[in-house]
Coordinates of C-alpha atoms in Angstrom, one line a residue:
Chain A
M1 CA 0.0 -0.5 0.0
S2 CA 1.7 2.9 -1.2
R3 CA 1.7 6.0 1.5
H4 CA 1.7 10.1 0.9
L5 CA 2.1 12.5 3.8
E6 CA -1.0 14.6 3.3
H7 CA 1.2 17.9 3.2
D8 CA 3.5 16.6 0.7
W9 CA 4.5 19.2 -2.4
Y10 CA 6.7 16.1 -3.3
P11 CA 5.1 13.2 -5.3
A12 CA 7.0 10.3 -4.4
P13 CA 5.5 8.0 -1.5
V14 CA 6.8 6.8 1.5
P15 CA 8.9 3.9 0.6
D16 CA 8.2 0.9 1.5
N17 CA 12.0 0.8 3.9
V18 CA 10.3 3.4 6.0
V19 CA 8.9 3.6 9.3
I20 CA 7.3 6.9 10.2
G21 CA 6.0 6.1 14.3
E22 CA 2.8 7.6 15.2
G23 CA 1.3 11.2 16.1
S24 CA 5.4 12.5 14.1
W25 CA 5.7 14.2 11.5
L26 CA 7.8 14.2 8.5
Y27 CA 8.7 17.4 6.2
S28 CA 8.6 15.9 2.6
T29 CA 9.6 12.5 1.0
Y30 CA 12.3 14.8 -1.0
A31 CA 14.1 13.3 2.0
F32 CA 14.5 10.2 0.4
V33 CA 16.2 10.6 -3.2
H34 CA 18.9 8.8 -1.5
T35 CA 17.7 6.3 -0.1
F36 CA 19.6 2.9 -1.6
S37 CA 19.4 1.3 1.6
R38 CA 17.6 -1.9 0.4
R39 CA 17.2 -2.6 4.0
D40 CA 13.5 -4.4 5.4
E41 CA 13.5 -1.5 7.4
A42 CA 16.3 1.7 6.3
V43 CA 14.8 4.3 8.1
R44 CA 13.4 4.0 11.3
I45 CA 11.1 6.8 13.1
G46 CA 9.6 6.9 16.1
R47 CA 6.3 8.2 18.0
D48 CA 6.6 12.0 18.0
T49 CA 9.3 12.8 16.7
G50 CA 9.4 15.7 13.6
V51 CA 12.0 15.4 10.7
Y52 CA 12.1 19.2 9.2
E53 CA 13.4 20.4 6.1
F54 CA 16.8 19.6 4.3
T55 CA 17.0 16.8 6.0
H56 CA 18.2 14.3 3.8
F57 CA 18.3 10.7 4.2
G58 CA 21.8 9.5 1.8
L59 CA 22.0 5.9 2.0
G60 CA 23.1 3.2 0.9
P61 CA 22.7 -0.7 -0.3
E62 CA 23.6 -1.3 3.7
G63 CA 22.6 2.0 5.9
E64 CA 20.2 2.2 8.3
I65 CA 18.7 5.2 9.9
L66 CA 16.9 4.1 13.5
I67 CA 15.7 7.5 15.2
G68 CA 13.4 7.2 18.6
D69 CA 11.0 9.0 19.9
F70 CA 10.1 12.9 21.0
S71 CA 13.4 14.3 18.9
T72 CA 13.8 16.5 16.7
I73 CA 16.2 16.4 13.6
G74 CA 16.3 19.7 12.5
G75 CA 17.5 19.3 9.0
A76 CA 20.7 17.2 8.4
I77 CA 22.4 14.9 6.8
F78 CA 22.1 11.3 6.7
C79 CA 25.2 9.8 4.2
T80 CA 26.1 6.2 5.0
N81 CA 26.4 2.9 4.2
G82 CA 26.7 1.4 7.9
R83 CA 23.8 2.0 11.0
V84 CA 22.9 5.7 12.7
E85 CA 21.2 5.2 16.4
I86 CA 19.4 8.3 17.2
G87 CA 17.8 8.7 20.7
D88 CA 15.3 9.6 22.0
H89 CA 14.5 13.4 22.5
V90 CA 17.5 14.2 21.8
L91 CA 17.9 17.6 19.5
V92 CA 19.9 18.0 16.0
S93 CA 20.3 21.2 14.7
Y94 CA 20.3 22.4 11.4
S95 CA 22.7 21.8 8.5
V96 CA 24.4 18.1 11.4
V97 CA 26.3 16.4 8.9
F98 CA 26.0 12.1 9.5
G99 CA 28.4 10.2 7.2
G100 CA 29.7 6.8 7.0
D101 CA 32.6 8.7 6.9
P102 CA 34.8 12.1 6.4
F103 CA 35.3 12.8 2.6
A104 CA 31.5 10.8 3.0
A105 CA 29.8 11.5 -1.1
P106 CA 26.5 10.1 -2.6
G107 CA 27.5 6.3 -3.6
D108 CA 30.4 5.6 -1.8
E109 CA 29.6 6.8 1.3
G110 CA 31.4 4.8 3.7
D111 CA 29.9 2.4 5.9
G112 CA 31.2 3.3 9.6
D113 CA 28.9 3.5 13.1
I114 CA 27.6 6.2 14.8
F115 CA 25.3 5.9 18.0
I116 CA 23.6 8.8 20.1
G117 CA 22.1 7.7 23.1
D118 CA 18.9 9.8 24.6
D119 CA 18.7 13.7 25.4
V120 CA 21.5 15.2 23.6
W121 CA 21.9 17.6 21.9
I122 CA 24.4 18.7 18.7
G123 CA 24.8 22.5 17.9
T124 CA 24.7 23.5 13.6
Q125 CA 26.9 22.2 10.9
A126 CA 28.2 19.9 13.7
V127 CA 29.6 17.1 11.8
I128 CA 29.2 13.2 13.4
L129 CA 31.2 11.0 11.6
P130 CA 32.7 7.0 13.2
G131 CA 33.4 6.1 16.0
A132 CA 31.0 8.6 17.5
V133 CA 29.6 7.9 21.2
I134 CA 27.6 10.2 22.5
G135 CA 26.5 9.2 26.0
D136 CA 23.0 10.3 27.2
G137 CA 22.5 14.1 27.8
A138 CA 26.2 15.3 26.4
I139 CA 26.0 18.3 24.5
I140 CA 28.3 19.3 20.7
G141 CA 28.9 22.9 20.2
A142 CA 27.8 23.6 16.7
R143 CA 31.3 23.0 13.6
T144 CA 32.7 20.7 16.7
V145 CA 33.7 17.5 14.7
V146 CA 32.7 13.8 16.4
D147 CA 34.6 10.7 15.4
F148 CA 35.4 9.8 19.6
E149 CA 33.2 8.7 22.5
V150 CA 31.6 11.5 24.2
A151 CA 31.0 11.1 28.0
P152 CA 27.1 10.8 29.7
G153 CA 26.3 14.9 30.3
C154 CA 29.2 16.7 28.8
T155 CA 29.8 19.0 26.5
V156 CA 32.7 19.4 23.6
A157 CA 33.1 21.3 22.1
G158 CA 36.0 23.6 19.4
N159 CA 38.3 22.3 16.3
P160 CA 40.0 20.4 17.6
A161 CA 36.9 18.8 19.5
R162 CA 37.6 19.2 23.4
V163 CA 35.6 18.6 26.4
V164 CA 35.0 22.2 28.2
K165 CA 32.1 20.3 30.1
S166 CA 32.2 16.9 32.1
P167 CA 29.1 16.6 35.1
E168 CA 31.5 17.9 37.6
G169 CA 32.7 20.8 36.6
V170 CA 33.7 21.9 34.2
A171 CA 36.9 21.2 32.7
A172 CA 40.8 22.3 32.8
R173 CA 41.6 23.7 29.4
A174 CA 44.2 21.4 27.7
Chain B
M1 CA 24.9 6.6 -11.2
S2 CA 21.8 7.5 -9.0
D3 CA 19.3 8.3 -11.2
A4 CA 18.5 10.8 -8.3
I5 CA 21.7 12.8 -11.3
R6 CA 20.9 14.6 -13.8
T7 CA 22.0 16.9 -16.3
H8 CA 20.2 20.3 -16.4
D9 CA 19.1 22.0 -19.5
S10 CA 18.2 24.7 -19.1
L11 CA 22.5 26.6 -17.5
P12 CA 22.1 30.6 -17.5
P13 CA 24.8 31.8 -20.0
G14 CA 28.8 31.8 -19.6
V15 CA 28.1 27.5 -18.3
Q16 CA 30.0 25.6 -20.8
L17 CA 30.0 21.9 -19.0
G18 CA 32.8 19.2 -20.2
E19 CA 31.9 16.2 -21.6
G20 CA 29.6 13.4 -19.5
A21 CA 29.3 15.9 -16.7
Q22 CA 26.2 15.7 -14.1
L23 CA 24.8 17.7 -12.4
D24 CA 21.8 17.4 -9.7
C25 CA 21.0 20.6 -9.6
A26 CA 18.9 22.9 -7.1
D27 CA 16.6 26.1 -7.0
Q28 CA 19.5 27.7 -5.6
T29 CA 22.7 26.2 -7.7
F30 CA 22.9 29.1 -10.5
K31 CA 20.9 31.5 -8.0
R32 CA 23.7 33.2 -7.2
F33 CA 25.7 33.6 -10.7
F34 CA 26.4 36.9 -12.2
S35 CA 29.6 36.1 -14.3
R36 CA 29.6 37.2 -17.1
R37 CA 32.7 36.2 -18.6
R38 CA 32.3 33.4 -21.4
P39 CA 32.8 30.6 -19.4
G40 CA 32.1 32.4 -16.6
L41 CA 32.0 28.5 -15.1
V42 CA 34.2 25.7 -16.8
L43 CA 33.1 22.4 -15.7
G44 CA 35.4 19.6 -17.1
P45 CA 34.7 15.5 -18.7
R46 CA 32.5 13.8 -16.4
V47 CA 32.4 16.6 -13.2
V48 CA 29.6 15.6 -11.4
V49 CA 27.7 18.3 -8.9
H50 CA 25.4 17.2 -6.5
T51 CA 22.1 18.8 -5.0
W52 CA 24.1 21.3 -2.6
T53 CA 25.9 22.7 -4.8
A54 CA 26.2 27.2 -4.8
F55 CA 27.8 28.5 -7.5
S56 CA 28.2 32.0 -6.5
V57 CA 30.1 34.1 -9.1
E58 CA 30.3 38.0 -9.5
P59 CA 30.5 39.6 -12.2
D60 CA 34.2 39.6 -13.8
A61 CA 34.8 35.9 -12.3
V62 CA 35.8 32.8 -13.0
L63 CA 35.5 28.9 -12.0
E64 CA 37.1 26.7 -13.2
V65 CA 36.5 22.4 -11.9
G66 CA 39.1 20.1 -13.4
E67 CA 38.1 17.3 -15.2
E68 CA 36.4 14.4 -12.7
S69 CA 36.4 16.4 -9.2
V70 CA 33.2 15.4 -7.8
L71 CA 31.1 18.8 -6.0
V72 CA 28.9 16.9 -3.1
G73 CA 27.7 20.2 -0.6
A74 CA 30.4 23.1 -1.7
Q75 CA 29.2 26.6 -1.1
F76 CA 31.6 28.3 -4.1
M77 CA 32.0 32.0 -3.5
C78 CA 33.6 33.6 -6.0
G79 CA 35.0 37.4 -6.8
E80 CA 37.8 36.6 -9.0
R81 CA 38.5 33.4 -9.3
I82 CA 38.3 30.0 -7.5
T83 CA 40.1 27.0 -9.8
V84 CA 39.6 23.5 -9.4
G85 CA 41.6 21.0 -9.6
R86 CA 41.0 17.3 -10.8
R87 CA 39.6 14.1 -9.3
V88 CA 39.2 16.6 -6.4
L89 CA 36.7 15.8 -3.8
I90 CA 34.0 17.8 -1.7
S91 CA 31.8 16.6 0.6
Y92 CA 29.9 18.7 2.6
N93 CA 28.7 22.0 3.5
C94 CA 31.1 23.2 2.7
I95 CA 32.7 26.8 2.1
I96 CA 35.4 27.9 -0.4
A97 CA 35.3 31.9 -0.7
D98 CA 38.1 33.8 -2.8
S99 CA 36.9 37.5 -0.6
D100 CA 35.6 38.3 2.9
F101 CA 33.2 40.0 0.7
H102 CA 33.0 43.3 2.7
P103 CA 36.5 45.6 3.2
H104 CA 38.9 45.1 6.4
E105 CA 39.1 48.4 7.3
T106 CA 35.8 50.1 9.3
M107 CA 35.0 53.2 7.5
S108 CA 35.4 51.5 4.3
R109 CA 32.9 48.7 5.5
R110 CA 30.8 51.1 7.4
E111 CA 30.2 52.4 3.7
D112 CA 29.2 49.3 2.7
T113 CA 27.1 48.5 5.1
I114 CA 24.8 52.0 3.5
A115 CA 25.5 50.6 -0.3
I116 CA 23.5 47.0 0.6
S117 CA 21.6 48.0 2.8
P118 CA 17.8 47.8 1.2
Q119 CA 17.7 51.4 0.2
G120 CA 20.4 51.4 -0.5
D121 CA 22.9 51.4 -4.1
P122 CA 25.0 48.2 -3.9
A123 CA 26.8 50.1 -6.8
T124 CA 28.7 52.3 -4.4
R125 CA 29.8 49.5 -2.3
P126 CA 33.3 49.5 -2.3
P127 CA 35.7 47.3 -4.4
L128 CA 36.2 43.5 -3.1
E129 CA 39.4 42.3 -2.2
T130 CA 39.5 39.8 -3.9
R131 CA 42.4 36.8 -3.7
P132 CA 42.1 34.1 -6.3
V133 CA 41.9 29.8 -4.3
V134 CA 43.9 26.9 -6.3
I135 CA 42.6 23.4 -5.4
G136 CA 45.2 21.2 -6.7
D137 CA 44.7 17.4 -8.3
D138 CA 43.6 14.9 -6.3
V139 CA 42.4 17.5 -3.4
R140 CA 40.0 16.1 -0.3
I141 CA 38.4 18.0 1.4
G142 CA 35.9 17.0 4.5
V143 CA 32.9 17.7 5.3
G144 CA 31.9 20.8 6.5
S145 CA 35.3 22.8 5.4
M146 CA 35.8 26.7 4.1
I147 CA 38.4 27.7 2.2
L148 CA 39.3 30.6 2.6
K149 CA 40.5 33.9 0.5
G150 CA 44.5 33.2 -0.7
V151 CA 44.8 29.8 -0.5
R152 CA 46.6 26.8 -1.8
L153 CA 45.6 23.9 -1.4
G154 CA 48.8 21.6 -3.7
R155 CA 48.7 18.1 -5.1
G156 CA 46.7 15.3 -2.2
V157 CA 46.2 17.7 0.2
V158 CA 43.5 15.4 2.6
V159 CA 41.6 18.8 4.0
E160 CA 40.2 16.7 7.4
P161 CA 36.5 17.5 8.7
G162 CA 35.6 21.3 10.0
S163 CA 39.1 22.5 9.0
V164 CA 39.5 26.1 8.3
V165 CA 41.8 26.7 6.5
T166 CA 43.6 30.3 5.4
R167 CA 46.9 29.6 4.7
S168 CA 48.7 27.8 1.5
I169 CA 49.2 24.2 2.2
P170 CA 52.0 22.2 0.2
A171 CA 50.9 18.7 -1.9
G172 CA 51.0 16.2 0.2
L173 CA 49.9 17.3 3.5
R174 CA 47.3 16.5 5.8
V175 CA 45.5 19.7 7.9
A176 CA 42.4 19.7 10.7
G177 CA 41.2 22.2 12.9
N178 CA 40.2 26.2 13.6
P179 CA 42.7 27.8 11.8
A180 CA 44.1 24.2 10.3
R181 CA 47.8 23.1 11.1
V182 CA 49.0 20.3 9.5
V183 CA 48.6 17.5 11.2
R184 CA 50.8 14.0 11.0
E185 CA 49.2 11.3 8.7
P186 CA 47.9 8.5 11.5

């Protein structure tokens, strides 16, 4: 059964291997023009999550995106042939890139995995790359490049990135 | 090649397309393409331009891209000349600019703010300071990087994601950070 979004300007239906949960909002099926994943579930969006304009799911044949509940994807580019998992109550700002490779391109996405916990907040134009395991409640500053583990509750910012705040207090400057 | 990529059939004048070059145009791709040069934009043979790319080219400026380069999401801001070599990759959310587009000197910059104000006359803007950008063959530019005016990237330079490159980089080196610094090979 083909599914069209009521408000959509783009004529394509929601692809069969995309699951959108109850109460969630997707701006347009234009988000899937480069979704070439052959998985049964290429994109799974939980309940009450908003996926807004300019978000783009560029997925190679093995690509997989899992987004939890009550999250806001303000306008992210996913370009991967791996797996990106995003938790609940996560805020992702504009022009954030989740890449399977530091030099990701359509058709050459790279296949490293990315994990984002619950209650994470990611600032505008941040770049999230394979190796990123972002703990619950962490904050990623604007334009920060993350390809490493971020402990729960920490704030990382800058390029090269550093921990500017941890749950125990403000980190000493390196 | 994905079927989402299509060749544009109504390119602005001054765009020279090499054999087998492919553009996936979006509304913004040529929105600020003002070059009066013929050609003002050269895309070499088999160049691939994805939908996130934008060519902002001033009236007297020229932008050239060498064969087999892949432009995923570069915003080119070209006031004079930007030259991209062959087999270059530029990933998502990058900016390549050959000018700061406003004067550094305070009073000139104030004049500029008046000239570009809603009721102003853009013809009265102070002249732009430009310094051409040259990107060598086989350079790879990671997600979210910026290459600023006067920068020459030598052959095979690797720009790590999120870098802001303000100085020229000799061939074969790898740079990262803001401002970008040379990093050792891993």
